[in-house]
GROMACS .gro file of C-alpha atoms in nm:
model
  502
    1MET     CA    1   0.000   0.000   0.000
    2ALA     CA    2   0.289   0.234   0.091
    3ASP     CA    3   0.462   0.149  -0.241
    4ARG     CA    4   0.147   0.247  -0.427
    5LYS     CA    5   0.139   0.585  -0.251
    6HIS     CA    6   0.506   0.651  -0.327
    7GLY     CA    7   0.445   0.551  -0.688
    8LYS     CA    8   0.162   0.803  -0.721
    9LYS     CA    9   0.376   1.078  -0.567
   10ARG     CA   10   0.659   0.998  -0.807
   11GLU     CA   11   0.423   1.018  -1.105
   12LYS     CA   12   0.309   1.363  -0.995
   13THR     CA   13   0.662   1.503  -0.930
   14VAL     CA   14   0.853   1.341  -1.218
   15ASP     CA   15   1.004   1.574  -1.476
   16PRO     CA   16   0.838   1.518  -1.819
   17ALA     CA   17   1.163   1.613  -1.989
   18ALA     CA   18   1.345   1.341  -1.798
   19VAL     CA   19   1.089   1.087  -1.917
   20LYS     CA   20   1.156   1.189  -2.278
   21ARG     CA   21   1.534   1.164  -2.230
   22HIS     CA   22   1.523   0.821  -2.056
   23PRO     CA   23   1.208   0.637  -2.172
   24ALA     CA   24   1.353   0.287  -2.118
   25LEU     CA   25   1.451   0.368  -1.759
   26PHE     CA   26   1.105   0.495  -1.669
   27ARG     CA   27   0.938   0.196  -1.838
   28THR     CA   28   1.149  -0.031  -1.618
   29ILE     CA   29   1.048   0.164  -1.307
   30ARG     CA   30   0.679   0.138  -1.397
   31ARG     CA   31   0.709  -0.237  -1.457
   32ARG     CA   32   0.872  -0.289  -1.118
   33GLU     CA   33   0.600  -0.087  -0.945
   34LYS     CA   34   0.321  -0.263  -1.132
   35PRO     CA   35   0.445  -0.598  -1.262
   36LYS     CA   36   0.246  -0.778  -1.528
   37LEU     CA   37   0.010  -1.053  -1.427
   38ARG     CA   38   0.110  -1.410  -1.498
   39ARG     CA   39  -0.143  -1.681  -1.565
   40SER     CA   40  -0.054  -1.840  -1.228
   41ASP     CA   41  -0.145  -1.515  -1.050
   42ILE     CA   42  -0.509  -1.532  -1.161
   43THR     CA   43  -0.767  -1.735  -0.967
   44VAL     CA   44  -1.006  -1.933  -1.183
   45THR     CA   45  -1.311  -2.007  -0.970
   46ASP     CA   46  -1.493  -2.339  -0.957
   47GLU     CA   47  -1.861  -2.253  -1.001
   48ALA     CA   48  -1.975  -2.557  -0.802
   49ALA     CA   49  -1.750  -2.453  -0.512
   50VAL     CA   50  -1.875  -2.094  -0.534
   51LYS     CA   51  -2.236  -2.212  -0.513
   52ARG     CA   52  -2.157  -2.434  -0.211
   53ALA     CA   53  -1.989  -2.139  -0.039
   54VAL     CA   54  -2.283  -1.910  -0.116
   55LYS     CA   55  -2.533  -2.167   0.012
   56ALA     CA   56  -2.348  -2.225   0.341
   57ALA     CA   57  -2.287  -1.855   0.409
   58SER     CA   58  -2.641  -1.756   0.315
   59LEU     CA   59  -2.800  -2.024   0.533
   60GLY     CA   60  -2.603  -1.898   0.831
   61ASN     CA   61  -2.715  -1.544   0.759
   62ALA     CA   62  -3.074  -1.663   0.720
   63MET     CA   63  -3.054  -1.832   1.058
   64GLU     CA   64  -2.911  -1.518   1.218
   65TRP     CA   65  -3.197  -1.304   1.094
   66PHE     CA   66  -3.452  -1.575   1.168
   67ASP     CA   67  -3.334  -1.559   1.528
   68PHE     CA   68  -3.345  -1.180   1.546
   69GLY     CA   69  -3.669  -1.167   1.347
   70ILE     CA   70  -3.866  -1.393   1.579
   71TYR     CA   71  -3.757  -1.184   1.875
   72SER     CA   72  -3.874  -0.866   1.700
   73TYR     CA   73  -4.206  -1.013   1.589
   74LEU     CA   74  -4.273  -1.158   1.935
   75ALA     CA   75  -4.157  -0.842   2.118
   76VAL     CA   76  -4.499  -0.771   2.270
   77THR     CA   77  -4.541  -1.132   2.388
   78ILE     CA   78  -4.186  -1.154   2.523
   79GLY     CA   79  -4.239  -0.829   2.711
   80HIS     CA   80  -4.548  -0.977   2.877
   81VAL     CA   81  -4.384  -1.315   2.958
   82PHE     CA   82  -4.054  -1.186   3.095
   83PHE     CA   83  -4.127  -0.828   3.209
   84PRO     CA   84  -4.479  -0.819   3.354
   85SER     CA   85  -4.551  -0.472   3.488
   86GLY     CA   86  -4.912  -0.408   3.391
   87ASN     CA   87  -4.797  -0.123   3.163
   88SER     CA   88  -4.783  -0.225   2.797
   89THR     CA   89  -4.539   0.054   2.702
   90VAL     CA   90  -4.297  -0.041   2.981
   91GLU     CA   91  -4.318  -0.409   2.881
   92LEU     CA   92  -4.248  -0.322   2.517
   93LEU     CA   93  -3.957  -0.092   2.605
   94SER     CA   94  -3.811  -0.362   2.832
   95SER     CA   95  -3.839  -0.616   2.551
   96PHE     CA   96  -3.672  -0.386   2.298
   97ALA     CA   97  -3.404  -0.297   2.554
   98THR     CA   98  -3.323  -0.669   2.577
   99PHE     CA   99  -3.323  -0.679   2.196
  100ALA     CA  100  -3.067  -0.395   2.201
  101VAL     CA  101  -2.852  -0.569   2.466
  102ALA     CA  102  -2.745  -0.830   2.210
  103PHE     CA  103  -2.610  -0.550   1.994
  104LEU     CA  104  -2.402  -0.402   2.275
  105VAL     CA  105  -2.174  -0.708   2.273
  106ARG     CA  106  -2.158  -0.741   1.896
  107PRO     CA  107  -1.848  -0.519   1.873
  108LEU     CA  108  -1.680  -0.744   2.132
  109GLY     CA  109  -1.769  -1.043   1.915
  110GLY     CA  110  -1.628  -0.861   1.614
  111LEU     CA  111  -1.307  -0.777   1.802
  112PHE     CA  112  -1.274  -1.142   1.905
  113PHE     CA  113  -1.380  -1.334   1.594
  114GLY     CA  114  -1.264  -1.088   1.323
  115PRO     CA  115  -0.884  -1.106   1.374
  116MET     CA  116  -0.924  -1.480   1.444
  117GLY     CA  117  -1.081  -1.518   1.100
  118ASP     CA  118  -0.788  -1.337   0.940
  119ARG     CA  119  -0.534  -1.560   1.115
  120LEU     CA  120  -0.701  -1.903   1.144
  121GLY     CA  121  -0.928  -1.889   0.840
  122ARG     CA  122  -1.281  -1.790   0.751
  123LYS     CA  123  -1.427  -2.142   0.758
  124LYS     CA  124  -1.335  -2.235   1.119
  125VAL     CA  125  -1.464  -1.913   1.268
  126LEU     CA  126  -1.791  -1.926   1.073
  127ALA     CA  127  -1.852  -2.279   1.204
  128LEU     CA  128  -1.795  -2.158   1.562
  129THR     CA  129  -2.033  -1.861   1.527
  130MET     CA  130  -2.300  -2.093   1.387
  131ILE     CA  131  -2.280  -2.322   1.692
  132MET     CA  132  -2.301  -2.033   1.939
  133MET     CA  133  -2.595  -1.870   1.764
  134ALA     CA  134  -2.792  -2.198   1.756
  135ILE     CA  135  -2.727  -2.266   2.126
  136GLY     CA  136  -2.823  -1.913   2.232
  137THR     CA  137  -3.150  -1.913   2.037
  138PHE     CA  138  -3.252  -2.268   2.131
  139ALA     CA  139  -3.189  -2.193   2.500
  140ILE     CA  140  -3.425  -1.890   2.495
  141GLY     CA  141  -3.707  -2.126   2.399
  142LEU     CA  142  -3.646  -2.326   2.719
  143ILE     CA  143  -3.644  -2.039   2.974
  144PRO     CA  144  -3.934  -2.051   3.223
  145SER     CA  145  -4.154  -1.741   3.248
  146TYR     CA  146  -4.131  -1.463   3.506
  147ALA     CA  147  -4.437  -1.609   3.677
  148SER     CA  148  -4.245  -1.937   3.731
  149ILE     CA  149  -3.896  -1.826   3.840
  150GLY     CA  150  -3.925  -1.450   3.890
  151PHE     CA  151  -3.610  -1.240   3.841
  152TRP     CA  152  -3.413  -1.531   3.691
  153ALA     CA  153  -3.636  -1.532   3.380
  154PRO     CA  154  -3.528  -1.190   3.243
  155ALA     CA  155  -3.171  -1.253   3.370
  156LEU     CA  156  -3.144  -1.575   3.166
  157LEU     CA  157  -3.307  -1.408   2.867
  158ILE     CA  158  -3.046  -1.130   2.875
  159PHE     CA  159  -2.762  -1.384   2.917
  160PHE     CA  160  -2.861  -1.586   2.609
  161ARG     CA  161  -2.923  -1.266   2.412
  162LEU     CA  162  -2.562  -1.178   2.495
  163VAL     CA  163  -2.450  -1.518   2.361
  164GLN     CA  164  -2.646  -1.449   2.042
  165GLY     CA  165  -2.498  -1.101   2.007
  166PHE     CA  166  -2.142  -1.213   2.071
  167SER     CA  167  -2.161  -1.488   1.808
  168THR     CA  168  -2.327  -1.257   1.557
  169GLY     CA  169  -2.022  -1.029   1.591
  170GLY     CA  170  -1.830  -1.275   1.376
  171GLU     CA  171  -2.112  -1.384   1.145
  172TYR     CA  172  -2.192  -1.114   0.890
  173GLY     CA  173  -1.833  -0.997   0.835
  174GLY     CA  174  -1.719  -1.356   0.789
  175ALA     CA  175  -2.006  -1.458   0.562
  176ALA     CA  176  -1.968  -1.149   0.341
  177THR     CA  177  -1.591  -1.201   0.324
  178PHE     CA  178  -1.638  -1.570   0.244
  179ILE     CA  179  -1.866  -1.506  -0.054
  180ALA     CA  180  -1.665  -1.207  -0.180
  181GLU     CA  181  -1.341  -1.406  -0.181
  182TYR     CA  182  -1.498  -1.704  -0.356
  183ALA     CA  183  -1.685  -1.511  -0.626
  184PRO     CA  184  -1.532  -1.403  -0.960
  185ASP     CA  185  -1.471  -1.028  -0.982
  186LYS     CA  186  -1.733  -0.965  -1.249
  187ARG     CA  187  -2.012  -1.147  -1.058
  188ARG     CA  188  -1.935  -1.052  -0.698
  189GLY     CA  189  -2.249  -0.840  -0.672
  190TYR     CA  190  -2.471  -1.122  -0.796
  191PHE     CA  191  -2.329  -1.387  -0.564
  192GLY     CA  192  -2.309  -1.140  -0.275
  193SER     CA  193  -2.680  -1.063  -0.311
  194PHE     CA  194  -2.757  -1.420  -0.199
  195LEU     CA  195  -2.630  -1.329   0.147
  196GLU     CA  196  -2.913  -1.077   0.182
  197PHE     CA  197  -3.146  -1.320   0.008
  198GLY     CA  198  -3.074  -1.524   0.320
  199THR     CA  199  -3.159  -1.221   0.535
  200LEU     CA  200  -3.501  -1.192   0.373
  201ALA     CA  201  -3.552  -1.569   0.391
  202GLY     CA  202  -3.477  -1.559   0.765
  203TYR     CA  203  -3.720  -1.274   0.823
  204ILE     CA  204  -3.989  -1.442   0.611
  205GLY     CA  205  -3.938  -1.771   0.793
  206ALA     CA  206  -3.973  -1.592   1.127
  207ALA     CA  207  -4.272  -1.382   1.022
  208GLY     CA  208  -4.442  -1.679   0.856
  209LEU     CA  209  -4.398  -1.905   1.157
  210VAL     CA  210  -4.518  -1.641   1.404
  211THR     CA  211  -4.819  -1.562   1.182
  212ALA     CA  212  -4.908  -1.931   1.149
  213LEU     CA  213  -4.878  -1.989   1.524
  214THR     CA  214  -5.095  -1.686   1.598
  215ALA     CA  215  -5.359  -1.801   1.349
  216VAL     CA  216  -5.364  -2.160   1.484
  217LEU     CA  217  -5.318  -2.102   1.859
  218GLY     CA  218  -5.460  -1.752   1.896
  219PRO     CA  219  -5.290  -1.473   2.097
  220ASP     CA  220  -5.349  -1.655   2.428
  221GLY     CA  221  -5.197  -1.979   2.304
  222VAL     CA  222  -4.893  -1.800   2.168
  223ARG     CA  223  -4.848  -1.614   2.495
  224ALA     CA  224  -4.887  -1.933   2.699
  225TRP     CA  225  -4.639  -2.157   2.514
  226GLY     CA  226  -4.651  -2.108   2.135
  227TRP     CA  227  -4.384  -1.834   2.141
  228ARG     CA  228  -4.126  -2.100   2.232
  229VAL     CA  229  -4.164  -2.296   1.906
  230PRO     CA  230  -3.974  -2.055   1.673
  231PHE     CA  231  -3.679  -2.042   1.915
  232LEU     CA  232  -3.663  -2.421   1.944
  233VAL     CA  233  -3.659  -2.457   1.565
  234ALA     CA  234  -3.317  -2.285   1.565
  235GLY     CA  235  -3.150  -2.599   1.704
  236PRO     CA  236  -3.200  -2.823   1.398
  237LEU     CA  237  -3.136  -2.528   1.163
  238GLY     CA  238  -2.802  -2.466   1.333
  239LEU     CA  239  -2.693  -2.827   1.287
  240ILE     CA  240  -2.776  -2.813   0.913
  241GLY     CA  241  -2.581  -2.488   0.874
  242LEU     CA  242  -2.284  -2.629   1.065
  243TYR     CA  243  -2.276  -2.940   0.843
  244LEU     CA  244  -2.275  -2.726   0.527
  245ARG     CA  245  -1.998  -2.500   0.654
  246LEU     CA  246  -1.770  -2.782   0.766
  247ARG     CA  247  -1.785  -2.933   0.415
  248LEU     CA  248  -1.638  -2.620   0.256
  249ASP     CA  249  -1.277  -2.549   0.164
  250GLU     CA  250  -1.108  -2.228   0.271
  251THR     CA  251  -1.146  -1.933   0.030
  252PRO     CA  252  -0.893  -1.910  -0.257
  253ALA     CA  253  -0.789  -1.559  -0.149
  254PHE     CA  254  -0.713  -1.672   0.207
  255GLN     CA  255  -0.529  -1.984   0.087
  256ARG     CA  256  -0.302  -1.770  -0.130
  257LEU     CA  257  -0.248  -1.520   0.152
  258GLU     CA  258  -0.169  -1.806   0.391
  259SER     CA  259   0.091  -1.956   0.157
  260ASP     CA  260   0.255  -1.616   0.103
  261THR     CA  261   0.257  -1.550   0.478
  262ALA     CA  262   0.410  -1.891   0.545
  263ARG     CA  263   0.702  -1.816   0.312
  264VAL     CA  264   0.764  -1.477   0.471
  265SER     CA  265   0.738  -1.612   0.827
  266GLU     CA  266   1.017  -1.864   0.766
  267ALA     CA  267   1.255  -1.572   0.800
  268ALA     CA  268   1.083  -1.440   1.113
  269ASP     CA  269   0.974  -1.741   1.317
  270SER     CA  270   1.059  -1.569   1.642
  271VAL     CA  271   0.804  -1.292   1.585
  272GLU     CA  272   0.473  -1.360   1.759
  273VAL     CA  273   0.167  -1.183   1.621
  274THR     CA  274  -0.127  -1.155   1.862
  275THR     CA  275  -0.490  -1.054   1.822
  276LYS     CA  276  -0.402  -0.728   1.994
  277ASP     CA  277  -0.138  -0.660   1.726
  278ASP     CA  278  -0.393  -0.733   1.455
  279LEU     CA  279  -0.643  -0.489   1.608
  280VAL     CA  280  -0.380  -0.218   1.654
  281LYS     CA  281  -0.291  -0.256   1.285
  282ILE     CA  282  -0.657  -0.225   1.181
  283PHE     CA  283  -0.723   0.087   1.389
  284ARG     CA  284  -0.389   0.252   1.310
  285GLN     CA  285  -0.365   0.188   0.935
  286TYR     CA  286  -0.728   0.158   0.824
  287TRP     CA  287  -0.916   0.398   1.053
  288ARG     CA  288  -1.045   0.608   0.761
  289LEU     CA  289  -1.196   0.301   0.597
  290LEU     CA  290  -1.342   0.194   0.933
  291ILE     CA  291  -1.520   0.529   0.968
  292LEU     CA  292  -1.656   0.494   0.613
  293CYS     CA  293  -1.773   0.140   0.692
  294VAL     CA  294  -1.944   0.254   1.015
  295ALA     CA  295  -2.128   0.533   0.829
  296LEU     CA  296  -2.245   0.303   0.547
  297VAL     CA  297  -2.355   0.026   0.782
  298GLY     CA  298  -2.524   0.270   1.022
  299ALA     CA  299  -2.745   0.417   0.751
  300TYR     CA  300  -2.816   0.072   0.610
  301ASN     CA  301  -2.896  -0.088   0.947
  302ILE     CA  302  -3.128   0.186   1.070
  303THR     CA  303  -3.342   0.160   0.756
  304ASP     CA  304  -3.321  -0.221   0.759
  305TYR     CA  305  -3.431  -0.267   1.121
  306MET     CA  306  -3.689   0.008   1.096
  307LEU     CA  307  -3.864  -0.173   0.812
  308LEU     CA  308  -3.802  -0.545   0.868
  309SER     CA  309  -3.797  -0.561   1.249
  310TYR     CA  310  -3.990  -0.265   1.385
  311MET     CA  311  -4.270  -0.223   1.128
  312PRO     CA  312  -4.507  -0.499   1.259
  313THR     CA  313  -4.477  -0.355   1.612
  314TYR     CA  314  -4.541  -0.004   1.476
  315LEU     CA  315  -4.855  -0.117   1.294
  316SER     CA  316  -4.996  -0.298   1.599
  317ASP     CA  317  -4.877  -0.081   1.887
  318GLU     CA  318  -4.900   0.268   1.731
  319LEU     CA  319  -5.174   0.231   1.470
  320GLY     CA  320  -5.387  -0.038   1.635
  321TYR     CA  321  -5.373  -0.308   1.366
  322SER     CA  322  -5.364  -0.672   1.466
  323GLU     CA  323  -5.018  -0.831   1.475
  324THR     CA  324  -5.125  -1.084   1.211
  325HIS     CA  325  -5.227  -0.813   0.959
  326GLY     CA  326  -4.896  -0.630   0.999
  327LEU     CA  327  -4.693  -0.947   0.954
  328LEU     CA  328  -4.893  -1.059   0.649
  329ILE     CA  329  -4.833  -0.727   0.472
  330LEU     CA  330  -4.462  -0.738   0.553
  331LEU     CA  331  -4.445  -1.102   0.442
  332GLY     CA  332  -4.586  -1.014   0.100
  333VAL     CA  333  -4.345  -0.722   0.053
  334MET     CA  334  -4.042  -0.929   0.162
  335ALA     CA  335  -4.140  -1.212  -0.072
  336PHE     CA  336  -4.147  -0.961  -0.357
  337LEU     CA  337  -3.804  -0.826  -0.257
  338MET     CA  338  -3.667  -1.182  -0.259
  339LEU     CA  339  -3.778  -1.217  -0.620
  340ILE     CA  340  -3.581  -0.911  -0.732
  341ILE     CA  341  -3.278  -0.896  -0.501
  342ASN     CA  342  -3.055  -1.108  -0.727
  343GLN     CA  343  -3.142  -0.879  -1.019
  344VAL     CA  344  -3.017  -0.589  -0.807
  345GLY     CA  345  -2.695  -0.788  -0.763
  346ARG     CA  346  -2.663  -0.821  -1.140
  347LEU     CA  347  -2.733  -0.450  -1.184
  348ASN     CA  348  -2.457  -0.343  -0.946
  349ASP     CA  349  -2.216  -0.576  -1.126
  350ARG     CA  350  -2.303  -0.402  -1.449
  351PHE     CA  351  -2.343  -0.036  -1.346
  352GLY     CA  352  -2.142  -0.023  -1.023
  353ARG     CA  353  -2.200  -0.039  -0.647
  354LYS     CA  354  -2.223   0.338  -0.595
  355PRO     CA  355  -2.523   0.407  -0.825
  356LEU     CA  356  -2.733   0.135  -0.659
  357LEU     CA  357  -2.634   0.236  -0.306
  358MET     CA  358  -2.704   0.602  -0.384
  359ALA     CA  359  -3.045   0.512  -0.527
  360GLY     CA  360  -3.135   0.330  -0.204
  361MET     CA  361  -3.017   0.612   0.024
  362LEU     CA  362  -3.195   0.881  -0.178
  363GLY     CA  363  -3.505   0.663  -0.189
  364PHE     CA  364  -3.522   0.657   0.191
  365PHE     CA  365  -3.457   1.030   0.213
  366PHE     CA  366  -3.729   1.133  -0.030
  367LEU     CA  367  -3.984   0.852   0.017
  368SER     CA  368  -3.985   0.787   0.394
  369LEU     CA  369  -4.227   1.067   0.483
  370PRO     CA  370  -4.475   0.997   0.197
  371ALA     CA  371  -4.456   0.625   0.280
  372PHE     CA  372  -4.541   0.673   0.648
  373LEU     CA  373  -4.818   0.920   0.563
  374LEU     CA  374  -4.969   0.648   0.344
  375ILE     CA  375  -4.927   0.390   0.622
  376LYS     CA  376  -5.094   0.625   0.873
  377GLN     CA  377  -5.385   0.674   0.635
  378GLY     CA  378  -5.477   0.311   0.700
  379GLY     CA  379  -5.631   0.040   0.489
  380ILE     CA  380  -5.449  -0.259   0.340
  381PRO     CA  381  -5.377  -0.095  -0.003
  382ALA     CA  382  -5.230   0.223   0.150
  383ILE     CA  383  -5.018   0.035   0.406
  384THR     CA  384  -4.892  -0.207   0.142
  385ALA     CA  385  -4.800   0.080  -0.093
  386GLY     CA  386  -4.615   0.262   0.185
  387VAL     CA  387  -4.421  -0.046   0.296
  388LEU     CA  388  -4.342  -0.132  -0.068
  389MET     CA  389  -4.196   0.217  -0.128
  390LEU     CA  390  -3.959   0.163   0.163
  391GLY     CA  391  -3.889  -0.195   0.052
  392LEU     CA  392  -3.780  -0.093  -0.297
  393SER     CA  393  -3.535   0.155  -0.145
  394LEU     CA  394  -3.407  -0.108   0.095
  395VAL     CA  395  -3.352  -0.375  -0.170
  396CYS     CA  396  -3.104  -0.145  -0.349
  397LEU     CA  397  -2.897  -0.154  -0.031
  398LEU     CA  398  -2.958  -0.522   0.046
  399GLY     CA  399  -2.854  -0.638  -0.299
  400THR     CA  400  -2.536  -0.430  -0.306
  401MET     CA  401  -2.392  -0.388   0.043
  402SER     CA  402  -2.261  -0.743   0.085
  403ALA     CA  403  -2.040  -0.697  -0.224
  404ALA     CA  404  -1.940  -0.337  -0.146
  405LEU     CA  405  -1.835  -0.372   0.219
  406PRO     CA  406  -1.574  -0.654   0.190
  407ALA     CA  407  -1.410  -0.466  -0.099
  408LEU     CA  408  -1.329  -0.172   0.132
  409PHE     CA  409  -1.045  -0.362   0.303
  410PRO     CA  410  -0.738  -0.563   0.189
  411THR     CA  411  -0.736  -0.943   0.224
  412GLU     CA  412  -0.499  -0.961   0.522
  413VAL     CA  413  -0.733  -0.759   0.746
  414ARG     CA  414  -1.066  -0.797   0.563
  415TYR     CA  415  -1.250  -1.023   0.808
  416GLY     CA  416  -1.126  -0.835   1.115
  417SER     CA  417  -1.186  -0.485   0.977
  418LEU     CA  418  -1.532  -0.565   0.845
  419ALA     CA  419  -1.631  -0.746   1.166
  420VAL     CA  420  -1.518  -0.452   1.380
  421GLY     CA  421  -1.666  -0.177   1.160
  422TYR     CA  422  -1.993  -0.357   1.085
  423ASN     CA  423  -2.067  -0.459   1.442
  424LEU     CA  424  -1.965  -0.130   1.600
  425SER     CA  425  -2.212   0.042   1.370
  426ALA     CA  426  -2.480  -0.224   1.415
  427SER     CA  427  -2.444  -0.189   1.791
  428LEU     CA  428  -2.473   0.189   1.792
  429PHE     CA  429  -2.742   0.231   1.529
  430GLY     CA  430  -2.902  -0.098   1.418
  431GLY     CA  431  -3.014  -0.285   1.727
  432THR     CA  432  -3.112   0.034   1.906
  433THR     CA  433  -3.347   0.142   1.625
  434PRO     CA  434  -3.671  -0.011   1.765
  435LEU     CA  435  -3.589   0.118   2.114
  436VAL     CA  436  -3.500   0.470   1.992
  437ILE     CA  437  -3.807   0.501   1.768
  438THR     CA  438  -4.041   0.372   2.042
  439GLY     CA  439  -3.884   0.617   2.288
  440LEU     CA  440  -3.909   0.911   2.046
  441ILE     CA  441  -4.275   0.841   1.973
  442SER     CA  442  -4.345   0.813   2.347
  443LEU     CA  443  -4.157   1.138   2.412
  444THR     CA  444  -4.302   1.349   2.130
  445GLY     CA  445  -4.636   1.180   2.062
  446ASP     CA  446  -4.554   1.200   1.689
  447ASN     CA  447  -4.588   0.863   1.519
  448LEU     CA  448  -4.405   0.992   1.209
  449MET     CA  449  -4.078   0.962   1.403
  450PRO     CA  450  -3.970   0.646   1.211
  451ALA     CA  451  -3.978   0.851   0.888
  452TYR     CA  452  -3.767   1.134   1.031
  453TYR     CA  453  -3.518   0.889   1.181
  454SER     CA  454  -3.468   0.699   0.853
  455MET     CA  455  -3.434   1.027   0.659
  456ALA     CA  456  -3.154   1.140   0.893
  457ALA     CA  457  -2.982   0.803   0.848
  458ALA     CA  458  -3.017   0.829   0.471
  459LEU     CA  459  -2.840   1.167   0.469
  460VAL     CA  460  -2.540   1.011   0.642
  461GLY     CA  461  -2.555   0.726   0.391
  462VAL     CA  462  -2.553   0.964   0.093
  463ALA     CA  463  -2.235   1.130   0.225
  464ALA     CA  464  -2.069   0.791   0.284
  465VAL     CA  465  -2.154   0.657  -0.063
  466TRP     CA  466  -2.022   0.979  -0.216
  467ARG     CA  467  -1.686   0.921  -0.043
  468MET     CA  468  -1.641   0.551  -0.123
  469LYS     CA  469  -1.450   0.418  -0.423
  470GLU     CA  470  -1.615   0.216  -0.697
  471THR     CA  471  -1.513  -0.151  -0.670
  472ALA     CA  472  -1.742  -0.332  -0.916
  473ARG     CA  473  -1.574  -0.572  -1.163
  474ARG     CA  474  -1.234  -0.515  -0.999
  475PRO     CA  475  -1.011  -0.750  -0.795
  476LEU     CA  476  -1.036  -0.730  -0.418
  477ASP     CA  477  -0.762  -0.520  -0.260
  478GLY     CA  478  -0.469  -0.747  -0.173
  479SER     CA  479  -0.595  -1.035  -0.389
  480PRO     CA  480  -0.516  -1.131  -0.749
  481PRO     CA  481  -0.787  -1.112  -1.016
  482SER     CA  482  -1.057  -1.380  -0.991
  483VAL     CA  483  -1.231  -1.500  -1.307
  484ALA     CA  484  -1.494  -1.757  -1.397
  485THR     CA  485  -1.314  -1.944  -1.679
  486SER     CA  486  -0.964  -2.029  -1.804
  487ALA     CA  487  -1.042  -1.847  -2.129
  488GLU     CA  488  -1.116  -1.530  -1.932
  489ALA     CA  489  -0.784  -1.566  -1.747
  490ALA     CA  490  -0.595  -1.608  -2.076
  491ALA     CA  491  -0.767  -1.301  -2.220
  492LEU     CA  492  -0.673  -1.099  -1.911
  493VAL     CA  493  -0.304  -1.194  -1.946
  494GLU     CA  494  -0.309  -1.127  -2.318
  495SER     CA  495  -0.462  -0.782  -2.265
  496GLN     CA  496  -0.142  -0.676  -2.089
  497SER     CA  497   0.079  -0.764  -2.381
  498PRO     CA  498   0.182  -0.465  -2.591
  499GLU     CA  499   0.028  -0.444  -2.934
  500PRO     CA  500   0.282  -0.526  -3.207
  501ARG     CA  501   0.407  -0.230  -3.408
  502PHE     CA  502   0.453  -0.259  -3.785
   0.00000   0.00000   0.00000
């Protein structure tokens, strides 16, 4: 990286007359600074392996958001079961505060798992996070109610939420890194969009299961014991995800980095690199990129959680609709977004990450207020139209972010930097969104607060997208080019050869 900076400075300060007098010398300097690619430098991806990697990473992400989704959709019930006070607002705030608690430890999980993923490998850490998430969620389904064990019920709930949050600290950064490093450069957006396809699948699975339970058991049945079923389902799902992840090979980019590091370390076996050293390197050398990552993820997470997690509670608690109606509307919108999210991935491969991200941020800025005015108007058509307006803005972010974020950082610190930046932002802005919005509405009495909050987040997002570099169809920083076929690799090498002069 330092060599690249010195090279750019030299290009700016070099004397043009000197270049004319010594063209051969300056050609040699340029070749040394930017050597030509050899065929062995280029990674030719195995499409079957890429699809296996995408499936395993996406399933883990789906499980993560299934776990968080069921908690969001059962927030009112969980508040009543674990925090009985007789005041519905206090119960709801207590439930959302416990929801936010999991996000407070996510940065700690990122600090722990991220550098571990850069040193031990992406695959091992992703398997570990999957086990922890499954255990934490399954255990919540077994906790007795406040009426049975008193204070220990909310204490155990908070403990297992902390387990969930800590494991999630290593999940998204690792999964996004895993897919980005497996995918060919020209299709990274398309394959990356499957990670957020998993997000929507997790939310739909959670919303669908909660809706079905409510319809079959009724609100009293769900409150009595039915709420436990979605949490208990996480156990078998976790085992399936773990099996898929353990069958994978390490990413080509990490394998190459590992082999290069092994050769270098032969000359420095006595030097011990610790997690602390890795974190110091991330914060010292890449702090600007970390700030950019935090801003992007903050804007993205606020809008994401506002729509996919908080909206059913908003419709039932603030506007008086039944929980089932709110979930059914959101289910339909999310199903539609699932149908188009991979097309958004293809679009950002073709036109670039920045145009799609900017479209999503501007969509939230300009459409949030009209959308919530429609939702407040009431009636299924108006609510559906309002939620769909927000959903179309969100899908531009969902289908692009998982390809854009890993490309911010070089391979040697990618997992750690993304885990730290993503989870710090998610902790500060994402998980607190339902709590902050509920508090603002309670404080001001204005139930348009979700619109104002998402508009403010979108403004930050616009500034962050403006500052980021375009990375579509380019190799990841610190990794060689990655292509889909041997013919594409040969064409890439040939393109560097000088054209013959006659």
